[in-house]
mmCIF file with all atom_site columns, C-alpha atoms in Angstrom:
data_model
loop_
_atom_site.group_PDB
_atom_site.id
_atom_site.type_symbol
_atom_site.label_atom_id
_atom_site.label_alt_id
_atom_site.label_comp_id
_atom_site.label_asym_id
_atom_site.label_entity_id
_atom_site.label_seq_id
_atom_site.pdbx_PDB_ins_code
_atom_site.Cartn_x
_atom_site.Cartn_y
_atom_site.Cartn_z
_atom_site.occupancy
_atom_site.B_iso_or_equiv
_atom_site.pdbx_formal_charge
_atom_site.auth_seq_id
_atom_site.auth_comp_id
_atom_site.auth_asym_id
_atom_site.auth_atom_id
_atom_site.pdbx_PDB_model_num
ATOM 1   C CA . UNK A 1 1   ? 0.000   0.000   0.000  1.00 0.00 ? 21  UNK A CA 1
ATOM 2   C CA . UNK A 1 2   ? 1.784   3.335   -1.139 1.00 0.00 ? 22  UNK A CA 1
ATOM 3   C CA . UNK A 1 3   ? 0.780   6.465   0.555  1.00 0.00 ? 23  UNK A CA 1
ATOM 4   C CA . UNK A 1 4   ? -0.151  9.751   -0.969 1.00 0.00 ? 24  UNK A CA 1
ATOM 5   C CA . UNK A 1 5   ? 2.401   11.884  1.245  1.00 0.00 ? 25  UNK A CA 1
ATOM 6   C CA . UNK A 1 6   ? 3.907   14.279  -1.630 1.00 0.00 ? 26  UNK A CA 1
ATOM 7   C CA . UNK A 1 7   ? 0.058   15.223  -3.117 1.00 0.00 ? 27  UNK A CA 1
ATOM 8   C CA . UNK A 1 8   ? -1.407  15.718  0.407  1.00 0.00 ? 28  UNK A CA 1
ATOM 9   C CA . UNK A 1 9   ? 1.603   17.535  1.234  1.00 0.00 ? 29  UNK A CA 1
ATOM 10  C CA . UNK A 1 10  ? 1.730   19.978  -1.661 1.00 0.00 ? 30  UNK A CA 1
ATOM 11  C CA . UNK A 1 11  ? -2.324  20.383  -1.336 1.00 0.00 ? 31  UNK A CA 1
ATOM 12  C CA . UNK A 1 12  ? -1.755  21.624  2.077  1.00 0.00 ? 32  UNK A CA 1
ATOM 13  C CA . UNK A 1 13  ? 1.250   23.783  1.574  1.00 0.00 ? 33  UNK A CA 1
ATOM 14  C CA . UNK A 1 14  ? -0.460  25.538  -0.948 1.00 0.00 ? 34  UNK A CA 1
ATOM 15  C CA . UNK A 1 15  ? -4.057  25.956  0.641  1.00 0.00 ? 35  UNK A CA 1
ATOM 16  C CA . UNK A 1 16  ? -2.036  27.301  3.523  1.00 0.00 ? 36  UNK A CA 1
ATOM 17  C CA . UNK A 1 17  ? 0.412   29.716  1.311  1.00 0.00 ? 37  UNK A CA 1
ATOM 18  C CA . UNK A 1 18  ? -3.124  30.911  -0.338 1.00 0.00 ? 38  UNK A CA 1
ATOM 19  C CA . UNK A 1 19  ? -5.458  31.971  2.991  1.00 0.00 ? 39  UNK A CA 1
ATOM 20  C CA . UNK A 1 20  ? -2.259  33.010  4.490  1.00 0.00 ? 40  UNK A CA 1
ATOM 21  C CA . UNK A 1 21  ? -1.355  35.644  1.249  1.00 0.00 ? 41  UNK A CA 1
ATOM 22  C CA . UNK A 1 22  ? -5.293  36.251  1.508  1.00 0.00 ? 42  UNK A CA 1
ATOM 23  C CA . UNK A 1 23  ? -4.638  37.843  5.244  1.00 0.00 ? 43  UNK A CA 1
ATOM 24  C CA . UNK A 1 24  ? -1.698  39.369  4.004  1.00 0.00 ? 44  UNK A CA 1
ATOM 25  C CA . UNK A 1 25  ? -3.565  41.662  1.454  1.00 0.00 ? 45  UNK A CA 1
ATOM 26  C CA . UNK A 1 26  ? -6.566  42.030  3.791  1.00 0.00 ? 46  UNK A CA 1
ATOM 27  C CA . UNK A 1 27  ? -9.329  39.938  1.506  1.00 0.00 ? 47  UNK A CA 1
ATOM 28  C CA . UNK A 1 28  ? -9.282  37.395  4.506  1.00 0.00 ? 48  UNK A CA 1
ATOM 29  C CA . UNK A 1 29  ? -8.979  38.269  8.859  1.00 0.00 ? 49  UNK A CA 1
ATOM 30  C CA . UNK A 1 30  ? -7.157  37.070  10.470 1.00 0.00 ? 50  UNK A CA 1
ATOM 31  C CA . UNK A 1 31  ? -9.528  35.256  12.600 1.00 0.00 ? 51  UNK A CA 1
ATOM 32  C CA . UNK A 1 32  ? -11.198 33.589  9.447  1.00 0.00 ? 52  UNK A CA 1
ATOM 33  C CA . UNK A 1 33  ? -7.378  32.617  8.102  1.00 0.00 ? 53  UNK A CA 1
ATOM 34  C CA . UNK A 1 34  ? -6.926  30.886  12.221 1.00 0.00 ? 54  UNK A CA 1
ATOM 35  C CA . UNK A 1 35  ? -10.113 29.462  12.440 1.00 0.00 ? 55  UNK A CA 1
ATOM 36  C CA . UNK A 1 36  ? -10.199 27.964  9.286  1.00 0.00 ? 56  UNK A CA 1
ATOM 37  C CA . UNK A 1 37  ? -7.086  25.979  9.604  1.00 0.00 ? 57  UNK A CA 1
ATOM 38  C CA . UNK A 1 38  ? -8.473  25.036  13.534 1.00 0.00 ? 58  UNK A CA 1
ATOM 39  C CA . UNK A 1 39  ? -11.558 23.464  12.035 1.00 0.00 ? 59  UNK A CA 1
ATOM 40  C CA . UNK A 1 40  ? -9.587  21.446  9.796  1.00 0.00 ? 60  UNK A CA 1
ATOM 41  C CA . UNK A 1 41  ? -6.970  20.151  12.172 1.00 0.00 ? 61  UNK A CA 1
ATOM 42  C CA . UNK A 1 42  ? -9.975  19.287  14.714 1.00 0.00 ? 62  UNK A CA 1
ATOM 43  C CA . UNK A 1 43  ? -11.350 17.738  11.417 1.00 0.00 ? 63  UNK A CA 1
ATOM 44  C CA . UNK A 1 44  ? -8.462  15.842  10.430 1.00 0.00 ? 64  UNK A CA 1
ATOM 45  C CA . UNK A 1 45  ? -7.754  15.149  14.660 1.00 0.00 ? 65  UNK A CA 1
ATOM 46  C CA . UNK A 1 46  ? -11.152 13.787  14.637 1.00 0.00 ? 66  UNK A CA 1
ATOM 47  C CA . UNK A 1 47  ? -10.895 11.309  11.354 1.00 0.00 ? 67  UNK A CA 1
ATOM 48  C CA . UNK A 1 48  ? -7.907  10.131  12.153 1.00 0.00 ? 68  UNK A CA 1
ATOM 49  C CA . UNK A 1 49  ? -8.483  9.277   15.649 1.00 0.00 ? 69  UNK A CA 1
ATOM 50  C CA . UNK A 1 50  ? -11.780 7.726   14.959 1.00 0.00 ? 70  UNK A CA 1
ATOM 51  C CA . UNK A 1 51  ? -10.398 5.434   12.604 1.00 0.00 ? 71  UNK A CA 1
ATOM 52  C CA . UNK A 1 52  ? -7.647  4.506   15.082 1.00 0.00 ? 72  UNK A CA 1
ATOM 53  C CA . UNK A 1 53  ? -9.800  4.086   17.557 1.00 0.00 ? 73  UNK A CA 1
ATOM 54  C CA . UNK A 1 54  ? -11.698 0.950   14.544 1.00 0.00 ? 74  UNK A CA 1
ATOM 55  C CA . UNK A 1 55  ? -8.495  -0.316  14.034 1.00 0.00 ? 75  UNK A CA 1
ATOM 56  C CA . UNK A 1 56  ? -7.405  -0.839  17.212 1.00 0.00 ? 76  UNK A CA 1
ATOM 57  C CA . UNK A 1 57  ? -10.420 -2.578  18.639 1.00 0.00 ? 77  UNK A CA 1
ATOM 58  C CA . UNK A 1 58  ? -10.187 -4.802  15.380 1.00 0.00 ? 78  UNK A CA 1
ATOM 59  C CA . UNK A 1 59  ? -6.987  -5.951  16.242 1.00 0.00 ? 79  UNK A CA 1
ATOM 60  C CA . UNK A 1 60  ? -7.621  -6.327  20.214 1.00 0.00 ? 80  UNK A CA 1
ATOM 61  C CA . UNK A 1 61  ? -10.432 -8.880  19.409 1.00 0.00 ? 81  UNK A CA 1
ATOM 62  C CA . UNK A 1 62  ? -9.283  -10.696 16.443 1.00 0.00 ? 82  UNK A CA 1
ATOM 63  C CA . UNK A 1 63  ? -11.653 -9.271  14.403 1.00 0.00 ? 83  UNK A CA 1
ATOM 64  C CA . UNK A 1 64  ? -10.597 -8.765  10.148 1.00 0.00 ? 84  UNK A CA 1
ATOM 65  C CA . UNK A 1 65  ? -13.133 -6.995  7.675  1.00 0.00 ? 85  UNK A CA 1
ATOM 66  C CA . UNK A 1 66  ? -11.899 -6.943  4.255  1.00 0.00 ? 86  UNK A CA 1
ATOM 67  C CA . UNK A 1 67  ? -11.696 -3.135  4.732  1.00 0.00 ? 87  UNK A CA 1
ATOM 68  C CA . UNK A 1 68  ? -8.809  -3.190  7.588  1.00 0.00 ? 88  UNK A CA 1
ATOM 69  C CA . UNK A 1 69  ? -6.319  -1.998  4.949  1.00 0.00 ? 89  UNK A CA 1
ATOM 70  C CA . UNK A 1 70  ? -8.885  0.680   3.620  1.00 0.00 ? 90  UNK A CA 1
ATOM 71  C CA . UNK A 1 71  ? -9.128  2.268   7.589  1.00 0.00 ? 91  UNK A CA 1
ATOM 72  C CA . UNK A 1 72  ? -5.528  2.399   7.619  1.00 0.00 ? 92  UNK A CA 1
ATOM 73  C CA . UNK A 1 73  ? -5.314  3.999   4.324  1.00 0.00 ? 93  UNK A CA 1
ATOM 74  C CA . UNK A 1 74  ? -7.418  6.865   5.344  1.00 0.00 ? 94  UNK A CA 1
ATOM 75  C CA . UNK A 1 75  ? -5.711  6.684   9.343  1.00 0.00 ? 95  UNK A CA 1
ATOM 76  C CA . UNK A 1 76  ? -2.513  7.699   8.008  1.00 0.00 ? 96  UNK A CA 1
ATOM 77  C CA . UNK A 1 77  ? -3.486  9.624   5.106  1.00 0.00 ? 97  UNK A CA 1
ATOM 78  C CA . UNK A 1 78  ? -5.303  11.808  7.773  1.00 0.00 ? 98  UNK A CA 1
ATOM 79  C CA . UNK A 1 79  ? -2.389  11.408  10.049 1.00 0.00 ? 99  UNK A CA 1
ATOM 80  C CA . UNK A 1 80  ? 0.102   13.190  7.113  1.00 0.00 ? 100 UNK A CA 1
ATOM 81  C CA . UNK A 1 81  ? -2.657  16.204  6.874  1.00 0.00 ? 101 UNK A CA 1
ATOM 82  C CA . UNK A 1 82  ? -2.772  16.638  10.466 1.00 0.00 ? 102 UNK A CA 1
ATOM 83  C CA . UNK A 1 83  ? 0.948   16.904  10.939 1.00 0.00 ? 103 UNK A CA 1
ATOM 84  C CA . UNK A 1 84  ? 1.027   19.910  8.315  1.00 0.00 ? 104 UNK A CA 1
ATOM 85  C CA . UNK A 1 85  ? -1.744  21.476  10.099 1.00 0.00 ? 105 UNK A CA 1
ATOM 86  C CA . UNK A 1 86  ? -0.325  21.562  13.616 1.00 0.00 ? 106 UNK A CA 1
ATOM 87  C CA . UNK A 1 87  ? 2.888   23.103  11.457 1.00 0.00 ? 107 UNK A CA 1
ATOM 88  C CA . UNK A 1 88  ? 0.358   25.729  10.027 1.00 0.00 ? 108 UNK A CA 1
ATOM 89  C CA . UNK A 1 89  ? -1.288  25.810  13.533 1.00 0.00 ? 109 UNK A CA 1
ATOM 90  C CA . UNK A 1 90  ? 2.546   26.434  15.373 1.00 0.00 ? 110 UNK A CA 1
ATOM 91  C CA . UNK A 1 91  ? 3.109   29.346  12.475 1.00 0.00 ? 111 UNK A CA 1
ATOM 92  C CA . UNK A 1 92  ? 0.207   31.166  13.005 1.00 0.00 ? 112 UNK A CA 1
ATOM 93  C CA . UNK A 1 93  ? 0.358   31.548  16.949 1.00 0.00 ? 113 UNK A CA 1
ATOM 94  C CA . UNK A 1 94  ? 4.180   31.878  16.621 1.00 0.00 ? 114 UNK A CA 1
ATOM 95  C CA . UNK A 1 95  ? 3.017   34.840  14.246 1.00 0.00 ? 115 UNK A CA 1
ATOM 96  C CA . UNK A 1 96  ? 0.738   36.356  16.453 1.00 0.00 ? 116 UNK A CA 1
ATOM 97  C CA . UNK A 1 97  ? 2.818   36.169  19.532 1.00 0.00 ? 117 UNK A CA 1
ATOM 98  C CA . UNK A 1 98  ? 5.863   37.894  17.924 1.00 0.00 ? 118 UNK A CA 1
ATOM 99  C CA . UNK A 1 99  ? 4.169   40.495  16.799 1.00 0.00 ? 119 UNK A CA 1
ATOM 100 C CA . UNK A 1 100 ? 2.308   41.207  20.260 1.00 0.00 ? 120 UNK A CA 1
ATOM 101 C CA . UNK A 1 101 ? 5.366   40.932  21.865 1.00 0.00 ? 121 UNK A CA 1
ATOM 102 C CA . UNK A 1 102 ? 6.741   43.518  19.369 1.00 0.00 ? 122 UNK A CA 1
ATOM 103 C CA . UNK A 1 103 ? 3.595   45.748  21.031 1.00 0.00 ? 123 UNK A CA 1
ATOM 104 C CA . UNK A 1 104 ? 3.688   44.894  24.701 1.00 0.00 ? 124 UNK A CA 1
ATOM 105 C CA . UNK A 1 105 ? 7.190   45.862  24.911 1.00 0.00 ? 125 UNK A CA 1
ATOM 106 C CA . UNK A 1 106 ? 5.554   50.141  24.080 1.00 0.00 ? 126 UNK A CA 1
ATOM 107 C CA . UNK A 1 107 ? 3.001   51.746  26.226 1.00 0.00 ? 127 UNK A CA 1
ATOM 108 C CA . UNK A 1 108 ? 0.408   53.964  24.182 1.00 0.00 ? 128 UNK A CA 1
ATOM 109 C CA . UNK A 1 109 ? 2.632   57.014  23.810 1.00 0.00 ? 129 UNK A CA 1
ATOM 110 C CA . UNK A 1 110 ? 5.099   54.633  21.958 1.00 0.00 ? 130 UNK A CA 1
ATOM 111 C CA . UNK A 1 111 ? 7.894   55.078  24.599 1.00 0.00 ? 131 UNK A CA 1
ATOM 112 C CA . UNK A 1 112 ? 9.783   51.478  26.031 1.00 0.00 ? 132 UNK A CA 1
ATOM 113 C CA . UNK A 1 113 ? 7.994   50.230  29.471 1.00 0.00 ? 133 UNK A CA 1
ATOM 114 C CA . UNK A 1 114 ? 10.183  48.385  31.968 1.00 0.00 ? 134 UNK A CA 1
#
C-alpha cells in the first residue's frame, strides 16, 4: 500500500500559502485565516483518531473486515494532513505572539515600558 504523502503535502502547503497571502492583502482576517485551519486540524484530529480508535479494537479482538487496509489507508493519510496542520497551527500563533510581543514591549505614547 503506497501512501499519498507528496500530493497531500503539496495540497496543504499551498491551501495554507493561499489563505495566508489572503490575510496578508486584507481579503481574509485574520480570525477567518486561524479558524479555518483550527476546524480542519480538529477535522483531520477527529478522522484520524476515529479510525484509530476501529483499528485498534479490530486488532484487540481478532476481528478482520476486508476493509482493515482501507481504515488504515485513510488513518494515516489523515495522520500526514494533520501533521502539516499543527505546522500551520505552530506558524500562526508563533506569528501572532511575535508580533504582540513587538507591542507589549511600548506603552500607548510609543515610549519602552520596563
Amino acid at each position: 500500500m503506497t501512501y499519498e504523502l507528496i500530493s497531500v503535502s503539496i495540497i496543504l502547503i499551498l491551501g495554507y500559502l493561499g489563505s495566508y497571502l489572503l490575510y496578508q492583502k486584507n481579503y481574509l482576517k485574520k480570525a477567518t485565516h486561524i479558524r479555518l485551519w483550527n476546524i480542519l486540524i480538529l477535522i483531520t484530529f477527529l478522522i484520524s483518531v476515529v479510525a484509530g480508535l476501529i483499528l485498534l479494537c479490530l486488532v484487540e479482538y481478532g476481528i478482520t473486515i476486508p476493509n482493515n487496509q482501507g481504515i488504515l489507508y485513510w488513518h494515516v493519510e489523515f495522520g500526514i494532513a494533520m501533521f502539516w496542520i499543527a505546522i500551520f497551527h505552530i506558524h500562526s500563533y508563533w506569528m501572532s505572539s511575535s508580533k504582540d510581543g513587538e507591542n507589549s514591549s511600548r506603552d500607548k505614547s510609543g515610549r519602552e515600558s520596563d
